[in-house]
Short mmCIF file of C-alpha atoms in Angstrom, two decimals:
data_model
loop_
_atom_site.label_atom_id
_atom_site.label_comp_id
_atom_site.label_asym_id
_atom_site.label_seq_id
_atom_site.Cartn_x
_atom_site.Cartn_y
_atom_site.Cartn_z
CA UNK B 188 80.93 250.37 -135.84
CA UNK B 189 82.62 249.93 -132.85
CA UNK B 190 82.03 250.49 -129.37
CA UNK B 191 84.24 252.36 -126.99
CA UNK B 192 85.21 249.78 -124.19
CA UNK B 193 87.66 251.90 -122.32
CA UNK B 194 87.11 250.04 -119.32
CA UNK B 195 89.17 246.96 -121.25
CA UNK B 196 91.36 248.92 -122.84
CA UNK B 197 90.27 247.38 -126.17
CA UNK B 198 87.73 247.81 -128.69
CA UNK B 199 84.48 245.44 -129.17
CA UNK B 200 82.72 245.19 -132.34
CA UNK B 201 79.37 245.57 -132.75
CA UNK B 202 77.99 242.34 -132.47
CA UNK B 203 80.30 240.72 -130.00
CA UNK B 204 79.15 239.07 -126.79
CA UNK B 205 79.80 240.64 -123.79
CA UNK B 206 80.65 238.27 -120.71
CA UNK B 207 80.01 238.84 -117.10
CA UNK B 208 83.28 239.12 -116.21
CA UNK B 209 84.18 241.88 -119.04
CA UNK B 210 81.06 244.03 -118.50
CA UNK B 211 81.17 247.58 -118.90
CA UNK B 212 81.30 249.14 -115.40
CA UNK B 213 83.35 249.74 -112.23
CA UNK B 214 84.89 246.17 -110.83
CA UNK B 215 85.14 245.54 -106.91
CA UNK B 216 88.09 243.41 -107.90
CA UNK B 217 91.46 244.70 -109.50
CA UNK B 218 90.94 243.26 -112.65
CA UNK B 219 88.81 240.86 -114.80
CA UNK B 220 89.54 237.18 -113.50
CA UNK B 221 87.84 234.64 -114.99
CA UNK B 222 84.29 234.04 -114.51
CA UNK B 223 82.69 230.50 -113.55
CA UNK B 224 79.31 231.91 -114.62
CA UNK B 225 76.84 229.82 -117.23
CA UNK B 226 74.20 230.51 -119.01
CA UNK B 227 72.05 227.25 -119.44
CA UNK B 228 68.68 229.20 -117.96
CA UNK B 229 66.56 228.84 -121.49
CA UNK B 230 63.33 228.56 -120.69
CA UNK B 231 63.66 232.69 -119.55
CA UNK B 232 65.21 233.66 -122.14
CA UNK B 233 63.54 232.63 -125.49
CA UNK B 234 65.24 233.94 -128.33
CA UNK B 235 68.67 234.55 -126.59
CA UNK B 236 71.71 233.09 -128.48
CA UNK B 237 75.09 233.70 -126.63
CA UNK B 238 76.45 233.45 -129.63
CA UNK B 239 75.48 236.44 -131.45
CA UNK B 240 74.60 239.40 -128.47
CA UNK B 241 75.55 243.00 -129.26
CA UNK B 242 77.38 245.33 -127.24
CA UNK B 243 75.83 248.83 -126.58
CA UNK B 244 76.40 251.61 -129.13
CA UNK B 245 79.44 253.95 -129.34
CA UNK B 246 77.63 256.13 -126.31
CA UNK B 247 79.80 255.77 -123.12
CA UNK B 248 81.80 258.65 -121.39
CA UNK B 249 83.99 258.78 -118.44
CA UNK B 250 82.86 259.91 -114.86
CA UNK B 251 85.57 260.80 -112.69
CA UNK B 252 84.48 257.32 -110.29
CA UNK B 253 85.99 255.58 -113.91
CA UNK B 254 82.58 254.36 -113.88
CA UNK B 255 81.02 254.04 -117.39
CA UNK B 256 77.34 255.71 -117.83
CA UNK B 257 75.08 255.57 -120.98
CA UNK B 258 74.00 258.70 -121.83
CA UNK B 259 70.31 259.72 -121.90
CA UNK B 260 68.24 258.67 -124.80
CA UNK B 261 67.82 261.57 -126.82
CA UNK B 262 65.17 260.29 -129.55
CA UNK B 263 62.29 261.77 -127.40
CA UNK B 264 63.04 265.29 -126.36
CA UNK B 265 59.76 265.65 -124.20
CA UNK B 266 60.43 262.81 -121.86
CA UNK B 267 59.97 265.24 -119.06
CA UNK B 268 63.18 263.79 -117.20
CA UNK B 269 64.80 266.94 -115.58
CA UNK B 270 68.23 266.04 -114.34
CA UNK B 271 68.37 269.00 -111.72
CA UNK B 272 65.43 267.80 -110.00
CA UNK B 273 66.98 263.96 -109.82
CA UNK B 274 67.69 262.59 -106.47
CA UNK B 275 71.73 262.75 -105.77
CA UNK B 276 71.63 259.01 -104.99
CA UNK B 277 73.17 257.26 -108.35
CA UNK B 278 72.51 253.66 -109.31
CA UNK B 279 73.62 251.31 -111.34
CA UNK B 280 71.25 248.62 -112.38
CA UNK B 281 70.64 245.10 -113.29
CA UNK B 282 67.43 243.87 -115.27
CA UNK B 283 66.58 240.25 -114.83
CA UNK B 284 65.04 238.52 -118.10
CA UNK B 285 65.24 238.83 -121.91
CA UNK B 286 61.86 239.65 -123.38
CA UNK B 287 59.74 242.87 -124.64
CA UNK B 288 58.90 243.89 -120.94
CA UNK B 289 62.74 243.70 -120.10
CA UNK B 290 63.51 245.64 -123.30
CA UNK B 291 60.66 248.25 -122.16
CA UNK B 292 62.32 248.66 -118.82
CA UNK B 293 65.82 248.99 -119.65
CA UNK B 294 64.70 251.89 -121.95
CA UNK B 295 62.92 253.66 -119.08
CA UNK B 296 66.02 252.87 -116.87
CA UNK B 297 68.05 254.36 -119.20
CA UNK B 298 66.70 257.53 -119.80
CA UNK B 299 66.45 257.74 -115.47
CA UNK B 300 68.41 260.64 -114.75
CA UNK B 301 69.84 259.22 -111.44
CA UNK B 302 70.88 255.80 -113.26
CA UNK B 303 74.38 255.48 -113.88
CA UNK B 304 74.00 252.29 -116.26
CA UNK B 305 71.87 249.65 -117.37
CA UNK B 306 72.82 245.98 -117.51
CA UNK B 307 70.50 243.18 -118.82
CA UNK B 308 70.64 239.25 -117.94
CA UNK B 309 70.25 237.50 -120.32
CA UNK B 310 68.69 240.18 -122.50
CA UNK B 311 68.47 239.71 -126.09
CA UNK B 312 70.11 241.06 -129.69
CA UNK B 313 67.82 243.99 -130.00
CA UNK B 314 68.05 245.38 -126.27
CA UNK B 315 71.94 244.93 -126.98
CA UNK B 316 71.74 246.56 -130.66
CA UNK B 317 69.39 249.60 -129.62
CA UNK B 318 72.27 250.05 -126.61
CA UNK B 319 69.24 250.35 -124.31
CA UNK B 320 71.58 247.89 -121.83
CA UNK B 321 74.84 245.90 -121.82
CA UNK B 322 73.71 242.28 -122.30
CA UNK B 323 75.06 239.89 -119.84
CA UNK B 324 74.20 236.47 -121.93
CA UNK B 325 76.33 234.58 -119.36
CA UNK B 326 74.98 235.18 -115.94
CA UNK B 327 72.91 232.38 -115.11
CA UNK B 328 69.85 234.04 -113.57
CA UNK B 329 68.81 230.83 -111.97
CA UNK B 330 71.59 230.80 -109.56
CA UNK B 331 71.44 233.86 -107.22
CA UNK B 332 74.30 233.48 -105.71
CA UNK B 333 76.08 234.10 -109.49
CA UNK B 334 73.67 236.88 -109.56
CA UNK B 335 74.66 238.00 -106.32
CA UNK B 336 78.40 237.88 -107.12
CA UNK B 337 78.13 240.09 -110.30
CA UNK B 338 76.27 242.75 -108.40
CA UNK B 339 79.03 243.08 -105.80
CA UNK B 340 81.53 242.96 -108.58
CA UNK B 341 80.13 245.89 -110.73
CA UNK B 342 78.45 248.11 -107.89
CA UNK B 343 74.94 246.98 -109.13
CA UNK B 344 72.89 249.12 -106.43
CA UNK B 345 69.05 247.63 -107.99
CA UNK B 346 68.32 244.24 -109.52
CA UNK B 347 64.59 244.62 -111.13
CA UNK B 348 63.28 241.27 -111.99
CA UNK B 349 61.30 241.02 -114.91
CA UNK B 350 60.12 237.58 -115.41
CA UNK B 351 57.57 235.61 -113.10
CA UNK B 352 59.62 232.48 -112.48
CA UNK B 353 62.82 233.40 -111.06
CA UNK B 354 60.16 235.51 -108.41
CA UNK B 355 58.26 232.58 -107.72
CA UNK B 356 61.76 230.19 -107.06
CA UNK B 357 62.83 232.85 -104.72
CA UNK B 358 65.54 234.79 -106.76
CA UNK B 359 64.16 238.18 -104.85
CA UNK B 360 64.64 236.51 -101.21
CA UNK B 361 68.29 235.31 -101.82
CA UNK B 362 69.29 238.56 -103.02
CA UNK B 363 67.90 240.48 -100.49
CA UNK B 364 69.60 238.20 -98.06
CA UNK B 365 72.89 239.26 -99.59
CA UNK B 366 71.76 242.81 -99.19
CA UNK B 367 71.17 243.73 -103.04
CA UNK B 368 68.09 245.71 -103.22
CA UNK B 369 65.72 243.81 -105.50
CA UNK B 370 62.27 244.89 -107.03
CA UNK B 371 60.27 242.11 -106.86
CA UNK B 372 58.48 240.11 -104.17
CA UNK B 373 59.35 236.91 -101.98
CA UNK B 374 58.72 233.55 -103.41
CA UNK B 375 56.06 233.64 -100.45
CA UNK B 376 54.49 236.87 -101.80
CA UNK B 377 54.83 236.05 -105.46
CA UNK B 378 52.37 232.93 -104.76
CA UNK B 379 49.72 235.79 -105.34
CA UNK B 380 50.68 234.60 -109.41
CA UNK B 381 52.08 230.96 -108.30
CA UNK B 382 49.18 230.01 -107.19
CA UNK B 383 45.73 231.23 -107.89
CA UNK B 384 44.17 229.10 -105.33
CA UNK B 385 46.50 231.33 -102.99
CA UNK B 386 45.15 234.12 -104.70
CA UNK B 387 41.24 233.23 -104.65
CA UNK B 388 41.76 232.58 -100.78
CA UNK B 389 43.07 235.88 -100.18
CA UNK B 390 40.29 237.31 -101.66
CA UNK B 391 37.99 235.25 -99.69
CA UNK B 392 39.85 236.01 -96.37
CA UNK B 393 39.92 240.01 -97.06
CA UNK B 394 36.62 240.33 -99.09
CA UNK B 395 38.20 241.31 -102.32
CA UNK B 396 35.65 240.98 -105.04
CA UNK B 397 36.31 238.37 -107.38
CA UNK B 398 34.39 235.52 -109.49
CA UNK B 399 32.96 232.98 -107.47
CA UNK B 400 34.92 229.65 -108.01
CA UNK B 401 35.88 225.91 -106.90
CA UNK B 402 39.21 224.16 -106.65
CA UNK B 403 39.44 220.92 -108.10
CA UNK B 404 42.18 217.82 -108.12
CA UNK B 405 39.82 215.21 -109.24
CA UNK B 406 38.30 215.52 -112.79
CA UNK B 407 35.21 213.53 -112.25
CA UNK B 408 34.21 216.02 -109.49
CA UNK B 409 35.51 218.92 -111.50
CA UNK B 410 33.13 217.93 -114.63
CA UNK B 411 30.08 217.49 -112.11
CA UNK B 412 30.62 221.14 -110.79
CA UNK B 413 30.84 222.28 -114.59
CA UNK B 414 27.57 220.32 -115.35
CA UNK B 415 25.92 221.91 -112.52
CA UNK B 416 27.20 225.62 -113.25
CA UNK B 417 26.56 225.21 -116.86
CA UNK B 418 28.64 227.36 -119.47
CA UNK B 419 29.92 229.49 -120.25
CA UNK B 420 32.59 228.88 -117.67
CA UNK B 421 36.23 229.36 -117.06
CA UNK B 422 38.75 226.73 -116.49
CA UNK B 423 42.24 227.53 -115.19
CA UNK B 424 45.21 225.90 -114.30
CA UNK B 425 46.28 226.93 -110.70
CA UNK B 426 50.13 227.39 -111.20
CA UNK B 427 52.36 229.15 -113.54
CA UNK B 428 51.40 227.87 -117.29
CA UNK B 429 53.11 230.92 -119.54
CA UNK B 430 50.07 232.55 -119.85
CA UNK B 431 48.19 229.47 -121.55
CA UNK B 432 46.74 227.78 -118.52
CA UNK B 433 43.45 229.80 -118.89
CA UNK B 434 40.38 228.61 -120.65
CA UNK B 435 37.12 229.95 -121.27
CA UNK B 436 34.69 227.98 -122.47
CA UNK B 437 31.49 228.84 -124.01
CA UNK B 438 30.15 225.33 -124.11
CA UNK B 439 30.31 222.36 -121.88
CA UNK B 440 31.99 220.40 -124.04
CA UNK B 441 34.91 222.64 -124.11
CA UNK B 442 35.28 223.03 -120.58
CA UNK B 443 35.26 219.13 -120.21
CA UNK B 444 38.04 219.16 -122.56
CA UNK B 445 39.83 221.74 -120.70
CA UNK B 446 39.19 219.47 -117.35
CA UNK B 447 40.50 216.48 -119.02
CA UNK B 448 43.71 218.40 -120.65
CA UNK B 449 45.02 219.31 -117.22
CA UNK B 450 43.94 217.00 -114.57
CA UNK B 451 43.71 213.77 -116.72
CA UNK B 452 46.53 214.50 -119.65
CA UNK B 453 48.85 216.83 -117.41
CA UNK B 454 48.92 219.40 -120.10
CA UNK B 455 50.76 222.09 -118.04
CA UNK B 456 52.39 219.47 -115.83
CA UNK B 457 52.44 220.11 -111.93
CA UNK B 458 50.87 223.86 -113.10
CA UNK B 459 47.66 222.00 -114.08
CA UNK B 460 47.35 219.35 -111.50
CA UNK B 461 44.68 221.36 -109.78
CA UNK B 462 42.60 223.58 -111.40
CA UNK B 463 40.25 226.71 -110.78
CA UNK B 464 36.88 226.69 -112.07
CA UNK B 465 35.34 229.96 -111.82
CA UNK B 466 32.07 232.02 -113.07
CA UNK B 467 32.32 233.42 -116.41
CA UNK B 468 32.01 237.01 -116.05
CA UNK B 469 30.73 239.86 -118.63
CA UNK B 470 32.35 242.71 -119.01
CA UNK B 471 35.23 244.31 -120.23
CA UNK B 472 39.04 243.58 -119.36
CA UNK B 473 41.64 245.86 -117.90
CA UNK B 474 45.05 245.91 -116.10
CA UNK B 475 45.58 248.07 -113.66
CA UNK B 476 49.29 248.28 -112.24
CA UNK B 477 50.67 249.85 -108.77
CA UNK B 478 54.03 249.68 -107.15
CA UNK B 479 54.29 248.57 -103.55
CA UNK B 480 56.63 248.71 -100.74
CA UNK B 481 55.15 246.46 -98.78
CA UNK B 482 52.97 249.28 -96.78
CA UNK B 483 52.00 251.62 -99.35
CA UNK B 484 50.58 251.40 -102.92
CA UNK B 485 51.34 253.86 -105.68
CA UNK B 486 48.93 253.62 -108.63
CA UNK B 487 50.25 253.34 -112.05
CA UNK B 488 48.46 254.38 -115.16
CA UNK B 489 45.49 251.96 -116.92
CA UNK B 490 45.87 249.94 -119.91
CA UNK B 491 44.37 247.63 -121.98
CA UNK B 492 45.49 244.29 -123.24
CA UNK B 493 44.57 241.89 -126.12
CA UNK B 494 44.94 238.56 -125.41
CA UNK B 495 43.17 236.80 -128.75
CA UNK B 496 45.09 235.69 -131.21
CA UNK B 497 42.69 237.41 -133.98
CA UNK B 498 41.11 240.72 -134.86
CA UNK B 499 37.62 241.41 -132.85
CA UNK B 500 39.19 239.18 -129.86
CA UNK B 501 38.65 235.87 -131.58
CA UNK B 502 40.92 232.60 -131.21
CA UNK B 503 42.72 231.20 -128.49
CA UNK B 504 44.59 233.32 -125.79
CA UNK B 505 47.86 234.28 -126.50
CA UNK B 506 50.40 236.19 -124.17
CA UNK B 507 49.31 239.55 -125.51
CA UNK B 508 48.95 240.82 -129.28
CA UNK B 509 48.92 244.71 -128.05
CA UNK B 510 48.02 246.88 -125.91
CA UNK B 511 47.32 250.65 -125.27
CA UNK B 512 47.48 253.44 -122.20
CA UNK B 513 45.45 254.91 -120.83
CA UNK B 514 41.93 252.87 -121.47
CA UNK B 515 38.67 254.79 -120.89
CA UNK B 516 36.80 251.82 -119.54
CA UNK B 517 39.09 252.53 -116.28
CA UNK B 518 37.82 256.19 -115.15
CA UNK B 519 39.54 257.70 -112.33
CA UNK B 520 36.63 257.39 -110.23
CA UNK B 521 37.12 253.27 -111.19
CA UNK B 522 40.54 253.90 -110.24
CA UNK B 523 40.22 254.91 -107.07
CA UNK B 524 37.49 252.15 -106.54
CA UNK B 525 39.95 249.69 -107.43
CA UNK B 526 42.79 250.92 -105.29
CA UNK B 527 40.15 250.86 -102.21
CA UNK B 528 38.58 247.35 -102.92
CA UNK B 529 41.50 245.76 -104.35
CA UNK B 530 44.85 246.86 -104.70
CA UNK B 531 45.17 247.92 -100.71
CA UNK B 532 43.25 245.47 -99.05
CA UNK B 533 45.93 242.95 -100.81
CA UNK B 534 48.77 244.89 -99.73
CA UNK B 535 47.46 244.72 -96.14
CA UNK B 536 46.16 241.37 -96.11
CA UNK B 537 49.57 240.09 -97.60
CA UNK B 538 51.06 242.06 -94.45
CA UNK B 539 48.76 240.43 -92.27
CA UNK B 540 49.82 236.92 -93.38
CA UNK B 541 53.41 237.46 -92.68
CA UNK B 542 54.79 237.83 -96.40
CA UNK B 543 54.73 241.65 -97.23
CA UNK B 544 54.83 242.33 -100.90
CA UNK B 545 57.14 244.46 -102.49
CA UNK B 546 57.30 244.94 -106.18
CA UNK B 547 54.67 245.64 -109.00
CA UNK B 548 50.90 244.26 -108.11
CA UNK B 549 49.44 243.73 -112.01
CA UNK B 550 45.79 243.50 -111.31
CA UNK B 551 43.91 241.62 -114.24
CA UNK B 552 40.47 243.23 -114.00
CA UNK B 553 37.04 242.70 -115.08
CA UNK B 554 34.76 245.89 -115.34
CA UNK B 555 31.14 243.50 -115.01
CA UNK B 556 28.72 244.73 -117.19
CA UNK B 557 25.91 244.23 -115.12
CA UNK B 558 27.63 246.23 -111.93
CA UNK B 559 30.06 248.46 -113.87
CA UNK B 560 32.31 247.70 -110.99
CA UNK B 561 35.90 245.79 -110.62
CA UNK B 562 36.44 242.46 -109.78
CA UNK B 563 39.92 240.68 -109.89
CA UNK B 564 40.38 238.22 -112.47
CA UNK B 565 44.21 237.46 -111.21
CA UNK B 566 46.95 238.78 -109.92
CA UNK B 567 50.60 239.04 -111.84
CA UNK B 568 53.40 239.83 -109.62
CA UNK B 569 55.39 241.49 -112.65
CA UNK B 570 54.84 244.08 -115.37
CA UNK B 571 52.70 242.87 -118.19
CA UNK B 572 53.88 242.22 -121.23
CA UNK B 573 52.91 244.10 -123.63
CA UNK B 574 51.18 246.57 -121.34
CA UNK B 575 54.97 247.49 -119.90
CA UNK B 576 55.97 248.99 -123.00
CA UNK B 577 53.03 251.40 -123.49
CA UNK B 578 53.13 252.41 -119.37
CA UNK B 579 56.72 253.11 -119.99
CA UNK B 580 56.43 254.95 -123.20
CA UNK B 581 54.30 257.62 -121.15
CA UNK B 582 56.42 257.59 -118.18
CA UNK B 583 58.18 260.82 -117.49
CA UNK B 584 59.61 260.16 -113.84
CA UNK B 585 62.75 258.82 -112.91
CA UNK B 586 61.98 254.94 -112.70
CA UNK B 587 65.05 254.30 -110.97
CA UNK B 588 64.25 256.15 -108.13
CA UNK B 589 60.69 255.10 -107.83
CA UNK B 590 61.71 251.53 -107.92
CA UNK B 591 64.40 252.20 -105.50
CA UNK B 592 62.13 253.97 -102.69
CA UNK B 593 60.10 250.61 -103.07
CA UNK B 594 62.70 248.51 -101.88
CA UNK B 595 63.46 250.86 -99.28
CA UNK B 596 60.25 251.28 -98.06
CA UNK B 597 59.75 254.67 -99.44
CA UNK B 598 57.09 255.20 -101.95
CA UNK B 599 54.81 257.58 -99.77
CA UNK B 600 57.68 259.84 -100.63
CA UNK B 601 57.15 259.42 -104.37
CA UNK B 602 54.92 260.93 -107.08
CA UNK B 603 54.85 259.88 -110.69
CA UNK B 604 54.51 262.28 -113.59
CA UNK B 605 52.91 260.56 -116.76
CA UNK B 606 52.65 261.91 -120.30
CA UNK B 607 48.89 262.80 -121.15
CA UNK B 608 49.59 261.30 -124.76
CA UNK B 609 48.23 257.73 -125.58
CA UNK B 610 50.63 255.09 -126.16
CA UNK B 611 49.96 251.92 -128.43
CA UNK B 612 51.97 248.84 -129.17
CA UNK B 613 51.42 246.11 -131.57
CA UNK B 614 52.84 242.64 -131.24
CA UNK B 615 54.33 240.96 -134.46
CA UNK B 616 54.60 237.51 -133.74
CA UNK B 617 55.88 234.36 -136.01
CA UNK B 618 53.58 232.65 -138.27
CA UNK B 619 51.94 229.87 -136.35
CA UNK B 620 52.06 231.29 -132.96
CA UNK B 621 50.73 230.38 -130.21
CA UNK B 622 50.98 226.99 -131.56
CA UNK B 623 54.29 225.42 -133.14
CA UNK B 624 55.82 228.49 -135.07
CA UNK B 625 58.70 229.51 -137.25
CA UNK B 626 62.29 230.04 -136.38
CA UNK B 627 65.15 231.62 -137.89
CA UNK B 628 63.20 233.91 -140.55
CA UNK B 629 64.81 236.88 -141.32
CA UNK B 630 63.59 240.26 -140.26
CA UNK B 631 64.47 243.55 -142.00
CA UNK B 632 63.91 247.36 -142.05
CA UNK B 633 63.80 247.55 -138.25
CA UNK B 634 65.79 251.04 -138.26
CA UNK B 635 63.94 252.72 -141.10
CA UNK B 636 60.45 251.54 -139.39
CA UNK B 637 61.28 253.22 -136.06
CA UNK B 638 61.95 256.88 -138.18
CA UNK B 639 58.53 256.53 -139.79
CA UNK B 640 57.07 258.96 -137.23
CA UNK B 641 58.04 260.80 -134.04
CA UNK B 642 57.66 258.48 -130.42
CA UNK B 643 57.92 255.54 -132.16
CA UNK B 644 60.17 252.56 -130.42
CA UNK B 645 60.30 249.19 -131.27
CA UNK B 646 60.73 246.61 -128.13
CA UNK B 647 62.05 242.95 -128.99
CA UNK B 648 61.44 240.22 -127.41
CA UNK B 649 62.44 237.03 -129.76
CA UNK B 650 64.92 238.38 -131.83
CA UNK B 651 69.15 236.98 -132.38
CA UNK B 652 71.38 237.58 -134.96
CA UNK B 653 72.44 236.02 -137.63
CA UNK B 654 76.24 235.24 -139.25
CA UNK B 655 75.17 238.34 -141.75
CA UNK B 656 74.33 240.62 -139.27
CA UNK B 657 70.32 240.18 -140.20
CA UNK B 658 68.07 240.25 -137.40
CA UNK B 659 66.09 236.90 -137.25
CA UNK B 660 63.13 235.42 -135.20
CA UNK B 661 63.81 232.97 -132.75
CA UNK B 662 60.24 233.26 -130.61
CA UNK B 663 56.76 233.53 -130.77
CA UNK B 664 55.82 236.80 -130.24
CA UNK B 665 58.87 238.89 -131.57
CA UNK B 666 58.80 242.38 -132.31
CA UNK B 667 56.71 245.05 -129.93
CA UNK B 668 56.02 247.76 -132.35
CA UNK B 669 55.46 250.90 -130.19
CA UNK B 670 54.28 254.48 -130.47
CA UNK B 671 53.18 257.33 -128.78
CA UNK B 672 50.68 260.27 -130.06
CA UNK B 673 48.25 263.21 -128.78
CA UNK B 674 45.37 260.53 -128.88
CA UNK B 675 44.50 257.04 -129.38
CA UNK B 676 43.85 257.67 -132.89
CA UNK B 677 47.80 259.32 -133.58
CA UNK B 678 49.02 256.67 -131.31
CA UNK B 679 47.62 254.06 -133.73
CA UNK B 680 48.59 255.57 -136.95
CA UNK B 681 52.24 255.81 -135.90
CA UNK B 682 52.59 252.24 -134.64
CA UNK B 683 50.78 250.54 -137.83
CA UNK B 684 52.76 252.83 -140.08
CA UNK B 685 56.14 251.41 -138.52
CA UNK B 686 54.58 248.05 -138.60
CA UNK B 687 53.97 248.45 -142.38
CA UNK B 688 57.46 249.53 -143.09
CA UNK B 689 59.06 246.59 -141.45
CA UNK B 690 60.05 243.66 -143.95
CA UNK B 691 59.21 240.32 -142.23
CA UNK B 692 56.54 238.05 -144.24
CA UNK B 693 56.64 235.28 -141.92
CA UNK B 694 55.23 237.49 -139.24
CA UNK B 695 51.71 238.53 -138.58
CA UNK B 696 49.95 240.81 -136.12
CA UNK B 697 46.32 242.09 -135.02
CA UNK B 698 44.77 245.21 -136.90
CA UNK B 699 42.55 246.09 -134.51
CA UNK B 700 44.23 246.98 -131.68
CA UNK B 701 42.59 249.76 -129.57
CA UNK B 702 39.40 248.83 -131.16
CA UNK B 703 37.33 249.47 -127.70
CA UNK B 704 38.87 252.82 -126.92
CA UNK B 705 38.44 253.84 -130.45
CA UNK B 706 34.66 252.43 -130.73
CA UNK B 707 34.17 254.26 -127.15
CA UNK B 708 35.43 257.85 -128.98
CA UNK B 709 33.37 257.36 -132.04
CA UNK B 710 30.29 257.11 -130.39
CA UNK B 711 30.57 260.02 -127.78
#
């Protein structure tokens, strides 16, 4: 199949890479001059090979402005987006990142009636082949000047930063200085995720409920504190550790081993040079998200992630093996409590500290068993992965306009519409994950899997295309098989039917995603 590439006057064969100087869109220059942009940022784009990136399907049409636009994704006729009600302001969006979260964002943005087109840098093979975005594989997303140049060249009116590392590194700062509207916090505000010590100090200062804790750089002092407090207890690396710097130690020996690993052996490098030791909170975890424009916070729907590798929440922590939305543990009353005691005090506190937060606040919560009230476990400064996948499946509003309003400080003028249905994502991972895992194994029947039931979408996180045109695995978490249904049971049935249709012997998945919600419903 060939893509209609009328903007460059030649056809592009499915599977051909799309360099930054030949991207679909309108250039501010008079032609397609040579580009000096390179792409070495491998740590933020697992599974991306610049030699195997697929261009969008043949779903473009010309506009009078000569700017090309994606057709809206038609598979879900009930997406609730009304072109007639959309804002007159139109925007081309660049999504930064290349995982499952970014695929979900591209999918939702493409469905936004105000969105003229979606770029994703670097993207991945699944994003490109699905037609959810045009992937720009050679754009160095660690180079803010290169990103800003690309945005000017292709009239990008909104940048959405997916991963945390470029935010902590200051990408939003530099793009904002260059006049590019950017959804994502400054490096100063991103310290809410980049430093657990910073987050804990903010909680202390502004009375935000969180677990009791102490901070240590000396391993002997840390061990003495652990022995004094007893187990179970939680040991966390202070900095970014790719979701793996948290040990819930059920015994003292596990806590001592974690302290040695971080402070003595340096397992997490500089991220583990300081540790936070917290009290163990007993209860049920939940994820709460809010869009923030510096002053106003707009709550999103609730979700619950499954961090442990094995069924029944057993085994080591991972980046997330599945999620569902909404979660019954976060009732409407509890969501109001979260907004009043955690989210709004954080937004006000950050503003008072001179670093207004603009972006999405992702609060990892524990609903305490003994009190029934929420406490903040940690903050992330970006959409969760895989929670983003289920949220984007339920969102019916124009995502592009909501994120643009956040950038402009206008969230008080925005309301969001959500599907009343449930959504579930089941993560398929490479054998061996979260340890050493296989790469290059062939995955078949993905297109067939998306047709086994209505409202099924597969989001790609760690895939590439081999020389024969087959999808192959190149990451730990590889696919997010997502489905929507009238209730949690139907969403689960549809998601697992799609999983079973995928031919990937080297992949594995949890079989009990949503078990807490299902158990609660059965008891009711």
